[in-house]
mmCIF file of C-alpha atoms in Angstrom:
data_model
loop_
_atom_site.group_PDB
_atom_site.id
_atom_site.type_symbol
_atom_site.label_atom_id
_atom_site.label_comp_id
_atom_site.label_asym_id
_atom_site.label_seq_id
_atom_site.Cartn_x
_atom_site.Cartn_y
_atom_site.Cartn_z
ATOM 1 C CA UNK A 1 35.907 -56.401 2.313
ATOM 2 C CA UNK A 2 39.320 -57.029 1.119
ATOM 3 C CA UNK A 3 37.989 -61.124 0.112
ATOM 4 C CA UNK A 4 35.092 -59.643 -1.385
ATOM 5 C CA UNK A 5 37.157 -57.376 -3.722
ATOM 6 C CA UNK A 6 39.502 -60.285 -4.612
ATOM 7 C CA UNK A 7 36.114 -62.464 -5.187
ATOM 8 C CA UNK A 8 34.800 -59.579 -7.629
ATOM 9 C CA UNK A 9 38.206 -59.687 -9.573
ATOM 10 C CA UNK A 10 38.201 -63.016 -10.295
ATOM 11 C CA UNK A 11 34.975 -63.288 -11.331
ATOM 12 C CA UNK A 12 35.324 -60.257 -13.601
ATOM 13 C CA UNK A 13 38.147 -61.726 -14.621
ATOM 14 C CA UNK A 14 36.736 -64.903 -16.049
ATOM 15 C CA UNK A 15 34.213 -63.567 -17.397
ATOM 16 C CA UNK A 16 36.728 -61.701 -19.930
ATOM 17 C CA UNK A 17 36.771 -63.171 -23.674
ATOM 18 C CA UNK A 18 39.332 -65.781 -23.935
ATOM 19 C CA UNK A 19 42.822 -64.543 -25.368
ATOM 20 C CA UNK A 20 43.062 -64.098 -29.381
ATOM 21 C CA UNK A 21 45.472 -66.604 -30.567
ATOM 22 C CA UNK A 22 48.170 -65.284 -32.196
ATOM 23 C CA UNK A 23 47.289 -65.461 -36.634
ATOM 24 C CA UNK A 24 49.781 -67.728 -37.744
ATOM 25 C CA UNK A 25 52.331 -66.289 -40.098
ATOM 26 C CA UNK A 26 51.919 -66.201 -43.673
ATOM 27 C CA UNK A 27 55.389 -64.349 -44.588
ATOM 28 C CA UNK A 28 57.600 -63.801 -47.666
ATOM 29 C CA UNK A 29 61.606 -62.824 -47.794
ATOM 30 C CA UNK A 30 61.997 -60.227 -49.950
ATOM 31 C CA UNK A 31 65.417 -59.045 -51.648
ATOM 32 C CA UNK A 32 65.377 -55.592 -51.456
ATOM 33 C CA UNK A 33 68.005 -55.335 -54.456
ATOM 34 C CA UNK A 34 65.195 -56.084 -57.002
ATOM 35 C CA UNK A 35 63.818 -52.389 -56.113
ATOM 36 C CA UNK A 36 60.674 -51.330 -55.332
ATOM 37 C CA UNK A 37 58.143 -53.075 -58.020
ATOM 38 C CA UNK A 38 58.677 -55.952 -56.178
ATOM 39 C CA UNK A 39 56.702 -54.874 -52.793
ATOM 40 C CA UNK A 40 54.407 -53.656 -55.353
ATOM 41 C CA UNK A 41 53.641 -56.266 -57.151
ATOM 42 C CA UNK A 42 52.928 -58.519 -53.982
ATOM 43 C CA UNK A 43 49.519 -59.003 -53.665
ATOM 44 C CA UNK A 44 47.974 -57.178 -50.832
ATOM 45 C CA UNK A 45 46.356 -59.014 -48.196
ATOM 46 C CA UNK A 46 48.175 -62.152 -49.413
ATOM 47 C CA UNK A 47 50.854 -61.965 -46.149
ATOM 48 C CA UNK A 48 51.263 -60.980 -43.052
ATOM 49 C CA UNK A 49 54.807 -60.968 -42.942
ATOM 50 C CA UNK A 50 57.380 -59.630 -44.448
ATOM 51 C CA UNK A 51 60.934 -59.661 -43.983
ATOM 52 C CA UNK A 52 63.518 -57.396 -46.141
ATOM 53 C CA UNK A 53 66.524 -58.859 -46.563
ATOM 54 C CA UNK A 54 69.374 -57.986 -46.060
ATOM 55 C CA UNK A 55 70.908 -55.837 -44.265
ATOM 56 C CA UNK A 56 74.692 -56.325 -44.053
ATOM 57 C CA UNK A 57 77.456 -55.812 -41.398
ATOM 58 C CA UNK A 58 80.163 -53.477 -41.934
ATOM 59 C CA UNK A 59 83.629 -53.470 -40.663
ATOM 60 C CA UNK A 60 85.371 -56.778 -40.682
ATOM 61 C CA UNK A 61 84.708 -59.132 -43.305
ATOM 62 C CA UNK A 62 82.744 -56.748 -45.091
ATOM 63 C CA UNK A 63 81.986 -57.890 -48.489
ATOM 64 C CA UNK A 64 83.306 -55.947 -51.645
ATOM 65 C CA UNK A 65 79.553 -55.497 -53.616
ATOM 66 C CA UNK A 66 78.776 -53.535 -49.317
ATOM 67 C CA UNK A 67 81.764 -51.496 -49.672
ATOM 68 C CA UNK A 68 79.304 -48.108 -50.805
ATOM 69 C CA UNK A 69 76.719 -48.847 -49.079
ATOM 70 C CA UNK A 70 79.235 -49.137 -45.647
ATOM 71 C CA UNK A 71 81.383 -46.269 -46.277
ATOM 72 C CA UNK A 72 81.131 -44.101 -43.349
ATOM 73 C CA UNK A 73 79.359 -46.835 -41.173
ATOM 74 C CA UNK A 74 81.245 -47.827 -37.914
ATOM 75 C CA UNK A 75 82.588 -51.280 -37.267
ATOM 76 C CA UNK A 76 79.539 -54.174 -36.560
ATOM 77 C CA UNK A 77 77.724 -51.142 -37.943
ATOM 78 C CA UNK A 78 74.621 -51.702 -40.675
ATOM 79 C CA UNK A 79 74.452 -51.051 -44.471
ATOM 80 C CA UNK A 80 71.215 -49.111 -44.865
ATOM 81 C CA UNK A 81 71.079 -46.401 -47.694
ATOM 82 C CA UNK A 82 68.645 -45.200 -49.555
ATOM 83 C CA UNK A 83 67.212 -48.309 -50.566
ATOM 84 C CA UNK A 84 65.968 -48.990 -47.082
ATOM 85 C CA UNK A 85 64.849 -45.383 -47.231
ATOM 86 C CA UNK A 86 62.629 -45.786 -50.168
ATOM 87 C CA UNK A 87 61.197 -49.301 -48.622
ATOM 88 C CA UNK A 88 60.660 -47.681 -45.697
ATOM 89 C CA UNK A 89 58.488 -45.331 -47.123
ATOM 90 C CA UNK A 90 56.329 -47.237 -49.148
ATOM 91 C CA UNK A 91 56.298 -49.984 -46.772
ATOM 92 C CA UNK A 92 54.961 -47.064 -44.116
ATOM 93 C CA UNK A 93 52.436 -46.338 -46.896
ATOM 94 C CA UNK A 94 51.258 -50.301 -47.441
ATOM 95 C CA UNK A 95 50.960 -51.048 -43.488
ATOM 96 C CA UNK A 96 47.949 -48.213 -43.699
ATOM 97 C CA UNK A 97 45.865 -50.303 -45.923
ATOM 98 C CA UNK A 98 46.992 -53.253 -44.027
ATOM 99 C CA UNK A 99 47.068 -52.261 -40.493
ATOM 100 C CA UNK A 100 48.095 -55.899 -39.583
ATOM 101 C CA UNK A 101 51.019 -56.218 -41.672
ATOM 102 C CA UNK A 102 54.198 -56.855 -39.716
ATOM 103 C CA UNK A 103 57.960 -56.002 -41.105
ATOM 104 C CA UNK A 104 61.043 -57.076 -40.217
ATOM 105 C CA UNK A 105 64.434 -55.822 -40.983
ATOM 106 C CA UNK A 106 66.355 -59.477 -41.813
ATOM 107 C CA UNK A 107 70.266 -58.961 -41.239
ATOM 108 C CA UNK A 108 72.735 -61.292 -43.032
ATOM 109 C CA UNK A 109 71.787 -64.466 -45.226
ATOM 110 C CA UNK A 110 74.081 -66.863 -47.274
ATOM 111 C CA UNK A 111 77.394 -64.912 -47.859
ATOM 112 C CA UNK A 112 76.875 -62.352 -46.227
ATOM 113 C CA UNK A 113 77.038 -63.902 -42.772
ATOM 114 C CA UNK A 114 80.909 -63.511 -42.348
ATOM 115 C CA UNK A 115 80.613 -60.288 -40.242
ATOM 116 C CA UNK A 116 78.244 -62.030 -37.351
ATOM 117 C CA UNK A 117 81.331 -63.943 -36.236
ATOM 118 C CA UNK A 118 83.931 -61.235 -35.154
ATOM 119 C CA UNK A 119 80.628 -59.363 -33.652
ATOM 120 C CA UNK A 120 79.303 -61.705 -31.736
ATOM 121 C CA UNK A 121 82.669 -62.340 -30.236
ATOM 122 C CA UNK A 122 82.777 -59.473 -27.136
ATOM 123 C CA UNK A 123 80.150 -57.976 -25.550
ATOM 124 C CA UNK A 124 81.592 -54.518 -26.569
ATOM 125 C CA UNK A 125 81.427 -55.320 -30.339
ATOM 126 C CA UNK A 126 78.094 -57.057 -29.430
ATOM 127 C CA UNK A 127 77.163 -53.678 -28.053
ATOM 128 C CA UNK A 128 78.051 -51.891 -31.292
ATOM 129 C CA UNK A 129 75.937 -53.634 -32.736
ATOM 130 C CA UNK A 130 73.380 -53.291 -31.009
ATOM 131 C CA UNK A 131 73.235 -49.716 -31.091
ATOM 132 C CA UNK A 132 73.099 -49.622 -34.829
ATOM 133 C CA UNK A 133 70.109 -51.670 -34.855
ATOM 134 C CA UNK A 134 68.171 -48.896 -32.232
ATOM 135 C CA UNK A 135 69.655 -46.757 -35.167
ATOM 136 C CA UNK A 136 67.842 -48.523 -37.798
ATOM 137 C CA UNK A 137 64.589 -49.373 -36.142
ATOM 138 C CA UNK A 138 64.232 -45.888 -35.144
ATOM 139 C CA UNK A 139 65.090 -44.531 -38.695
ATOM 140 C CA UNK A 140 62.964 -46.851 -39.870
ATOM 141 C CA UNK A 141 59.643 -46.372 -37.964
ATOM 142 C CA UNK A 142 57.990 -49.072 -40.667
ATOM 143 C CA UNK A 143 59.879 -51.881 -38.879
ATOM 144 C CA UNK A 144 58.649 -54.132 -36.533
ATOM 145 C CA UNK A 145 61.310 -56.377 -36.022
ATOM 146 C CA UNK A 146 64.742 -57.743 -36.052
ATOM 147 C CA UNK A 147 65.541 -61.014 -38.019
ATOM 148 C CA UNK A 148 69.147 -62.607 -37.860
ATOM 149 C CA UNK A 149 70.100 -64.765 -40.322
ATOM 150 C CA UNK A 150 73.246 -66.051 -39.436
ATOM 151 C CA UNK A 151 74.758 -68.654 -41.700
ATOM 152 C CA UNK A 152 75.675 -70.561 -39.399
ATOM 153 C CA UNK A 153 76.908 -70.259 -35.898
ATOM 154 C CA UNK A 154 79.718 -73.198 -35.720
ATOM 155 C CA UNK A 155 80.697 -73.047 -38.717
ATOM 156 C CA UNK A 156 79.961 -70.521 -42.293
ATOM 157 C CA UNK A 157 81.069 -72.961 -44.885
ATOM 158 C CA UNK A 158 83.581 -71.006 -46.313
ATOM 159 C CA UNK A 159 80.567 -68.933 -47.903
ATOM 160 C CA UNK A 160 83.362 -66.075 -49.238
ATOM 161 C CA UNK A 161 86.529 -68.611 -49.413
ATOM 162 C CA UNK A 162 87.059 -67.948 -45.780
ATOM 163 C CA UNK A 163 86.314 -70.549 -43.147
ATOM 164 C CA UNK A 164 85.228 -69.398 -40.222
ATOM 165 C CA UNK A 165 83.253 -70.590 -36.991
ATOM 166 C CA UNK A 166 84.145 -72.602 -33.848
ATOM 167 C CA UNK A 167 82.332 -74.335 -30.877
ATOM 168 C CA UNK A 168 82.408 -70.959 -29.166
ATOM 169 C CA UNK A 169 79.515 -69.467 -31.249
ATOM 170 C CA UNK A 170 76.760 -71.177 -29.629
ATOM 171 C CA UNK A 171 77.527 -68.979 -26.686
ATOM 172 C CA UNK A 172 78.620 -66.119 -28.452
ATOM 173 C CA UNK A 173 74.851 -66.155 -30.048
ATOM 174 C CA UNK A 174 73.018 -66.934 -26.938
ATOM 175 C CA UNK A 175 74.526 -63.798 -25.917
ATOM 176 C CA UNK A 176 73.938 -61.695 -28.608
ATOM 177 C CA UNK A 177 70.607 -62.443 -28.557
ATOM 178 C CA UNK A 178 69.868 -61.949 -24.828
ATOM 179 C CA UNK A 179 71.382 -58.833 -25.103
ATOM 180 C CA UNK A 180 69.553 -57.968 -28.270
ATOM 181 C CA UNK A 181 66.660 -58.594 -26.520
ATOM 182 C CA UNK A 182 66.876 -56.475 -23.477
ATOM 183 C CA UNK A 183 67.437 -53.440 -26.251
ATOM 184 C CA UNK A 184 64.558 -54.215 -28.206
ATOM 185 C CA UNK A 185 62.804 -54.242 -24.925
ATOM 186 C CA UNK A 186 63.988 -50.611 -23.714
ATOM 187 C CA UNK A 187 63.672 -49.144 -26.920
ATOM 188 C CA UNK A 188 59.876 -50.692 -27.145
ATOM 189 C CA UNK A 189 59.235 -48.717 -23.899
ATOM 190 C CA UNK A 190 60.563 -45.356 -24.618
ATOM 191 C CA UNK A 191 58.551 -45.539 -28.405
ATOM 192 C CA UNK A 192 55.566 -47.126 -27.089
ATOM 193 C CA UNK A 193 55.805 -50.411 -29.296
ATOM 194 C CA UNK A 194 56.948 -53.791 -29.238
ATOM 195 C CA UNK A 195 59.634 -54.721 -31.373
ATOM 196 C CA UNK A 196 60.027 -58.837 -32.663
ATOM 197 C CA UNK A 197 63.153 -60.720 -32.626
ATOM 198 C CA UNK A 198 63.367 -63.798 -34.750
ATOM 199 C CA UNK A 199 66.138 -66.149 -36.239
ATOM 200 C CA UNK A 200 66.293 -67.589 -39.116
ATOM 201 C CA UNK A 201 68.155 -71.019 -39.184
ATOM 202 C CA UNK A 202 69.387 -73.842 -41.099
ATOM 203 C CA UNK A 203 67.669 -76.992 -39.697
ATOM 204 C CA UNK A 204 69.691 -80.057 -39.915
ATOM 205 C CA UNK A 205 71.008 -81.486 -37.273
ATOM 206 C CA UNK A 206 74.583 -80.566 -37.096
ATOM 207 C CA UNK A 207 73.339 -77.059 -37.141
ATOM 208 C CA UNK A 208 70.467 -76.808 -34.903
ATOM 209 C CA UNK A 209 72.505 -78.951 -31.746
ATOM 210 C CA UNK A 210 75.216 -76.184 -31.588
ATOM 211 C CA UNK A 211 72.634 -74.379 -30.195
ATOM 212 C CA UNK A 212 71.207 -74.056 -26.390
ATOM 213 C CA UNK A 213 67.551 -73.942 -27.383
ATOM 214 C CA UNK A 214 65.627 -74.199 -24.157
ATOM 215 C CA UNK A 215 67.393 -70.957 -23.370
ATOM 216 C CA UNK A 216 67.322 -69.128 -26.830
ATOM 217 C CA UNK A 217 63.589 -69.851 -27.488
ATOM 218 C CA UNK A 218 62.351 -67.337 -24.365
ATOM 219 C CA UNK A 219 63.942 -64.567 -26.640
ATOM 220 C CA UNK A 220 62.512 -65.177 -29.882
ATOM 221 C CA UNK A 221 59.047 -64.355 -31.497
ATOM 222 C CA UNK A 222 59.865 -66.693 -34.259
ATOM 223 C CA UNK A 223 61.953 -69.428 -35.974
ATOM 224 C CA UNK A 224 62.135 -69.303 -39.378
ATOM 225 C CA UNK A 225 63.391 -72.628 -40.215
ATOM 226 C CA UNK A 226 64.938 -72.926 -43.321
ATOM 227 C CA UNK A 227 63.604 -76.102 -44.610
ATOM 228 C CA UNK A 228 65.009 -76.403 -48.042
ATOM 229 C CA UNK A 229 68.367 -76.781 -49.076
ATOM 230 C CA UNK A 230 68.674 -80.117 -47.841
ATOM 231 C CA UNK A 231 70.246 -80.884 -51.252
ATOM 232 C CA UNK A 232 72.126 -79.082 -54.045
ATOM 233 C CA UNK A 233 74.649 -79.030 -56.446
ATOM 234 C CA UNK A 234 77.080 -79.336 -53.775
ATOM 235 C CA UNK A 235 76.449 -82.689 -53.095
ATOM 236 C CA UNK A 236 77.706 -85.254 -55.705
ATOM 237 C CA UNK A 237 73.896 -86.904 -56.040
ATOM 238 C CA UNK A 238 70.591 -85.635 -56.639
ATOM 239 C CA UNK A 239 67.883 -85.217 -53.769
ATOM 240 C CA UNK A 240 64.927 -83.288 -52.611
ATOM 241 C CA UNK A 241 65.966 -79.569 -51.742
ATOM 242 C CA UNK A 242 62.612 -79.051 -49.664
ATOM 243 C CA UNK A 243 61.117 -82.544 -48.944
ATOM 244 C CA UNK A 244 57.945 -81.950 -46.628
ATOM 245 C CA UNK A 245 58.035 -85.805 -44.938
ATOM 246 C CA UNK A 246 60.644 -88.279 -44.127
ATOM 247 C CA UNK A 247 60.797 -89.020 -40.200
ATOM 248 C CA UNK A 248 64.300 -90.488 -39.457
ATOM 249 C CA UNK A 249 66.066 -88.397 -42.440
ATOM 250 C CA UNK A 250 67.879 -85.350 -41.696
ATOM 251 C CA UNK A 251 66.622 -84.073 -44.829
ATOM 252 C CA UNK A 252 63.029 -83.410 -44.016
ATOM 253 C CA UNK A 253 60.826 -80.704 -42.588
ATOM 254 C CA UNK A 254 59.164 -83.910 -40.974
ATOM 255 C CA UNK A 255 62.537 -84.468 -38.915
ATOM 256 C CA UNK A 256 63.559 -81.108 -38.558
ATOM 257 C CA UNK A 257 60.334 -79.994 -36.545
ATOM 258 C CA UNK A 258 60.941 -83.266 -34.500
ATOM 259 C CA UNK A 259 64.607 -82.368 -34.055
ATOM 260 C CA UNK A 260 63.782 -78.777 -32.628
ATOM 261 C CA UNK A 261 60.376 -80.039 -30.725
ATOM 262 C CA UNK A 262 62.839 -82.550 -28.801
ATOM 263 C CA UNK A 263 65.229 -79.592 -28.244
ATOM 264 C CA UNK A 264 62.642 -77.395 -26.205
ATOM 265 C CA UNK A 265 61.347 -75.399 -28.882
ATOM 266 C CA UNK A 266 57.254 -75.150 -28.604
ATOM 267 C CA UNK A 267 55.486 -75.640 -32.149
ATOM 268 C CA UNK A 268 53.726 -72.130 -32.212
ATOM 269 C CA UNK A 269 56.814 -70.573 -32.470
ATOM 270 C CA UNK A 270 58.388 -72.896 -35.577
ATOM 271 C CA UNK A 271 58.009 -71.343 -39.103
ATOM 272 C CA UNK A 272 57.798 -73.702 -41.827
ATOM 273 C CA UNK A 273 59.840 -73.009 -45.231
ATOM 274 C CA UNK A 274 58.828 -73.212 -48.825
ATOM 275 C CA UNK A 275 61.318 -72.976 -51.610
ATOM 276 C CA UNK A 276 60.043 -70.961 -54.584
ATOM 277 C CA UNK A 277 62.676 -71.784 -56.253
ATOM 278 C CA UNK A 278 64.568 -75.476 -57.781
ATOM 279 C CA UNK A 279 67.840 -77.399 -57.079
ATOM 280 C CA UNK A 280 69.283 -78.448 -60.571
ATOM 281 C CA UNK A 281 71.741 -80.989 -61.225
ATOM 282 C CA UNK A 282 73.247 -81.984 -64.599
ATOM 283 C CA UNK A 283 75.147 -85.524 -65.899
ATOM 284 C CA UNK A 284 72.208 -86.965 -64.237
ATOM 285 C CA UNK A 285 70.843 -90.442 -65.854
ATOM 286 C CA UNK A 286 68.678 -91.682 -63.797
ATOM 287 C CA UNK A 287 65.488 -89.762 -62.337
ATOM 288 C CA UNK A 288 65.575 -91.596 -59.042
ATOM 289 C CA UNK A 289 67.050 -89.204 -56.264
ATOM 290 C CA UNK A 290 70.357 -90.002 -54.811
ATOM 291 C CA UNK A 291 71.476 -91.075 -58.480
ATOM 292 C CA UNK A 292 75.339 -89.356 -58.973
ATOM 293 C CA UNK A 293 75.759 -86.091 -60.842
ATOM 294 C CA UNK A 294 78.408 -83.794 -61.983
ATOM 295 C CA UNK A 295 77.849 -80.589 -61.067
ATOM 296 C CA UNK A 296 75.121 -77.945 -61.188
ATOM 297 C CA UNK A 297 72.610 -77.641 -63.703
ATOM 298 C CA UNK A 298 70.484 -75.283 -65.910
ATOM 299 C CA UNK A 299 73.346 -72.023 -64.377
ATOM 300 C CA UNK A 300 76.442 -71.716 -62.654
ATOM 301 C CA UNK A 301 74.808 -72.388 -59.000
ATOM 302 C CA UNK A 302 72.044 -74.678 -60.218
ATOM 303 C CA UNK A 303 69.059 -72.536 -58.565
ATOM 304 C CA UNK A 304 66.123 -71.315 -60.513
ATOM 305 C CA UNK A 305 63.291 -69.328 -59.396
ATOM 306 C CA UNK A 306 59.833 -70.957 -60.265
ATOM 307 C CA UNK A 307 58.858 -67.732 -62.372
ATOM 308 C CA UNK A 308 61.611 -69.420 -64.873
ATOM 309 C CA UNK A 309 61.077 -72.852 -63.924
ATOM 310 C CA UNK A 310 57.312 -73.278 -64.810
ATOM 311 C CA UNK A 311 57.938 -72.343 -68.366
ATOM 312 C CA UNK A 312 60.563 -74.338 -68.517
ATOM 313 C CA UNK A 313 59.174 -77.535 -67.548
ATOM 314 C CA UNK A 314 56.298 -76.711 -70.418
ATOM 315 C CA UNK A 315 59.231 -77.613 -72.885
ATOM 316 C CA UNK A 316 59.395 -81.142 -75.134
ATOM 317 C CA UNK A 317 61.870 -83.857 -73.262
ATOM 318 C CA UNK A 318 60.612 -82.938 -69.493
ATOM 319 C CA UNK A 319 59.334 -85.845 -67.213
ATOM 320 C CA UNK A 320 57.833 -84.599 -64.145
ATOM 321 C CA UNK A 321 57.482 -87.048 -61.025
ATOM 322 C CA UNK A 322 56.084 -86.635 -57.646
ATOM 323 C CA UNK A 323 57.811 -89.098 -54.488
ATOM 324 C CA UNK A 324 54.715 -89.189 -52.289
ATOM 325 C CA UNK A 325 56.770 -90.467 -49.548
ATOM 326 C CA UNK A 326 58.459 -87.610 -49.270
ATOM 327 C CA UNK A 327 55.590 -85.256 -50.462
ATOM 328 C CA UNK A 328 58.067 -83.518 -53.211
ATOM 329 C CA UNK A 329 58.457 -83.019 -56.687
ATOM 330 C CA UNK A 330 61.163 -83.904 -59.310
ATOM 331 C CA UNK A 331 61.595 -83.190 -62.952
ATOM 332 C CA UNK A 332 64.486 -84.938 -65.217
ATOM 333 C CA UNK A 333 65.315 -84.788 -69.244
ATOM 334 C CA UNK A 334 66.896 -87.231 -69.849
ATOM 335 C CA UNK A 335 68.644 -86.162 -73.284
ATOM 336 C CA UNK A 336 70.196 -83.187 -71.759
ATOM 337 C CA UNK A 337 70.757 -85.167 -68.417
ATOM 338 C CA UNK A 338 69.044 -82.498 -65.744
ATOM 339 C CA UNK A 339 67.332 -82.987 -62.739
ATOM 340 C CA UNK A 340 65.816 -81.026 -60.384
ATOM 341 C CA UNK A 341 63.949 -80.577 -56.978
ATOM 342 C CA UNK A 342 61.088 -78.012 -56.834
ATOM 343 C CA UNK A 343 58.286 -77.237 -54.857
ATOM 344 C CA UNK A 344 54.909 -77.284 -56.851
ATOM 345 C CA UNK A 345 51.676 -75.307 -55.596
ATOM 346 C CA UNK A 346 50.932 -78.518 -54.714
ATOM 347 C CA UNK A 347 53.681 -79.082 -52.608
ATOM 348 C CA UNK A 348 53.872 -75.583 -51.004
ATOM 349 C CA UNK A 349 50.034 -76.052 -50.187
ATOM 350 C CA UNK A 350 50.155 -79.332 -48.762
ATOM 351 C CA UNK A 351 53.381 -78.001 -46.504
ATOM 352 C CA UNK A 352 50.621 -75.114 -45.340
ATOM 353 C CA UNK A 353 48.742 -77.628 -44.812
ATOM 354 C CA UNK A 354 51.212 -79.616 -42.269
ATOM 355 C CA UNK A 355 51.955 -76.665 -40.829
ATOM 356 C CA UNK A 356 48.514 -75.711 -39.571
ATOM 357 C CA UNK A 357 47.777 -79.590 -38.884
ATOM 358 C CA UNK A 358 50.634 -79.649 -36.759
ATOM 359 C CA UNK A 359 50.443 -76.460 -34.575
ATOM 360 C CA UNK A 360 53.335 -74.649 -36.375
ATOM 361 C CA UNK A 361 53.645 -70.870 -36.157
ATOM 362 C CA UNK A 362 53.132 -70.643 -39.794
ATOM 363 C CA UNK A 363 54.711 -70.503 -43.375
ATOM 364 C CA UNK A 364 57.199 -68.179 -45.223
ATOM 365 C CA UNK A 365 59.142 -68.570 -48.224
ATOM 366 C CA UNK A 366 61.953 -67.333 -49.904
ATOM 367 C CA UNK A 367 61.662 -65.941 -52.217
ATOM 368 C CA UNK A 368 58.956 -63.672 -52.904
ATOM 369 C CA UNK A 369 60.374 -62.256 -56.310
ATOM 370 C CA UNK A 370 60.995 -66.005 -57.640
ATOM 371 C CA UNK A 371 57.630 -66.382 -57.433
ATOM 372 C CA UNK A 372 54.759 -65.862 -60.243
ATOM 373 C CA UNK A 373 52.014 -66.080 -57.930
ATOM 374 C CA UNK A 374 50.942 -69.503 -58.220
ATOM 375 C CA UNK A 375 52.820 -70.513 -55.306
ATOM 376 C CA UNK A 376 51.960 -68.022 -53.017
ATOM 377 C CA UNK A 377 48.400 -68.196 -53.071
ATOM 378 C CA UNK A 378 48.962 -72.330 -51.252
ATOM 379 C CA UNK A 379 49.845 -70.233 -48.682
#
């Protein structure tokens, strides 16, 4: 009787649909600073993903422009307000009409990355942590999930004038994150839902091999791989800032996905990057990339959403180029000695495209508000 049973189970078993894969992700940063008519001008139906950045650590390192938003807030604690409040809402509001909308609360980002480093350090500041995101999530019932964006473990390039980072931090964050994990999971279980933990992460190759991947990728639901700013005005020559191809190059979201595929890390869970937004470099003279430069271009950090950029580039004097080899675009005027790396819709589409022919998890950008539209709908 007991073989019989087992013999009905298995057959009932396979005769069960095959598992739904998961949809592949189709997700947007957006900066929660630029209010409210940002979420509602994005297009609904257009993602699936959406990640609100940032939340930033208080206590030590804190950054001056945090100092209201963390008064009160314990050490390693998180700077919500009433900005996350208001999100929150209408964000609980949105993910009605879109029942398969997914948030996630994105901690950190360039500059504001300091704080991860004294946090990550113990396990009892890692546990104060902690707690403050169970804090969040569950004041925040719109929230499906946790993104760190730590810039970078190893080392933060002096992001605030401060260097800071060692060789300890690729334990320090395997930790964090295994313990993150195991709270997520408890707190899923008492409320009756799952919550996501992802990572976002700068992809060259320095970065990505302080890491332990093979033991770090069991924790994750994604990797958001950062796949632009491979070049800027920090470097003394010009370059592409969100090349799609170029195997061999550590500039390339080619290389990078071969880089973290060697490492361990399956394709389904890699999310490719788009840039909706240019590099810009000025005393340029040459539109060739790699050709010398003196400094930023077009502002004081040489970025420029593509809201401003399109216009722009409608102006007498541009010459607009496209390196197939690379799959990227480039745009150079020569009297007032600019040039600049952007990612066109055709670009951003034909990275979707790689993306899906490859088996990646999906696409996101950053960021939604630099965008006019155009660029999402490659996506």
């Amino acid at each position: 009787m007991r073989i019989l049973s087992l013999c009905a189970l298995a057959l009932s078993l396979l005769s069960l649909p095959p598992a739904r894969a998961a949809e592949p992700v189709r997700g947007v940063y957006l900066a929660s600073w630029e209010g409210l008519q940002a979420l509602e001008r994005l297009p609904e139906g257009r993602v699936n993903t959406l990640l609100l950045a940032f939340l930033r650590l208080c206590g030590p390192h804190e950054l001056p422009k945090d100092r209201a938003a963390c008064a009160g807030k314990p050490a390693h604690g998180l700077s919500d307000g009433a900005v996350e409040a208001a999100f929150n809402h209408a964000l609980r509001q949105r993910k009605q009409r879109e029942p398969g909308l997914r948030v996630w609360a994105s901690v950190g980002g360039w500059g504001g990355s300091d704080g991860f480093f004294p946090m990550a350090a113990s396990a009892a500041t890692r546990a104060a942590f902690i707690a403050e995101v169970k804090r969040y999530l569950l004041a925040h019932d719109a929230t499906d999930g946790i993104d760190l964006d730590w810039e970078h473990p190893g080392g933060n390039g002096a992001a605030n004038g401060v260097p800071l980072g060692g060789p300890q931090d690729g334990a320090h964050y395997l930790a964090l994150l295994r313990e993150l994990r195991t709270a997520l999971d408890e707190l899923g279980r008492e409320q009756g839902r799952r919550y996501g933990l992802s990572v976002a992460v700068n992809v060259t190759r320095p970065v990505l091999q302080r890491l332990h991947w093979p033991t770090i990728v069991p924790l994750l639901d994604h990797v958001f791989m950062m796949s632009y700013d491979y070049h800027g005005a920090w470097n003394p020559h010009t370059g592409h800032h969100a090349a799609l191809l170029g195997a061999g190059r550590d500039d390339s979201l080619e290389e990078s996905v071969q880089t973290l595929r060697a490492a361990g890390v399956p394709a389904r869970k890699l999310v490719a990057g788009a840039a909706f937004y240019a590099r810009a470099w000025q005393g340029v003279r040459s539109p060739r990339p790699g050709t010398a430069a003196s400094g930023p271009g077009l502002n004081a950090d040489g970025a420029l959403g593509w809201r401003e950029l399109k216009p722009l580039l409608l102006q007498p004097g541009w010459q607009r180029g496209h390196d197939a080899a690379r799959a990227a675009d480039w745009a150079w005027h020569p009297r007032r000695g600019i040039w600049l790396s952007y990612e066109s819709p055709a670009a951003v589409r034909a990275k979707a495209q790689w993306a899906r022919e490859q088996g990646l998890g999906g696409v996101f950008a950053w960021e939604w508000t630099q965008d006019d539209g155009t660029l999402l709908r490659e996506f």
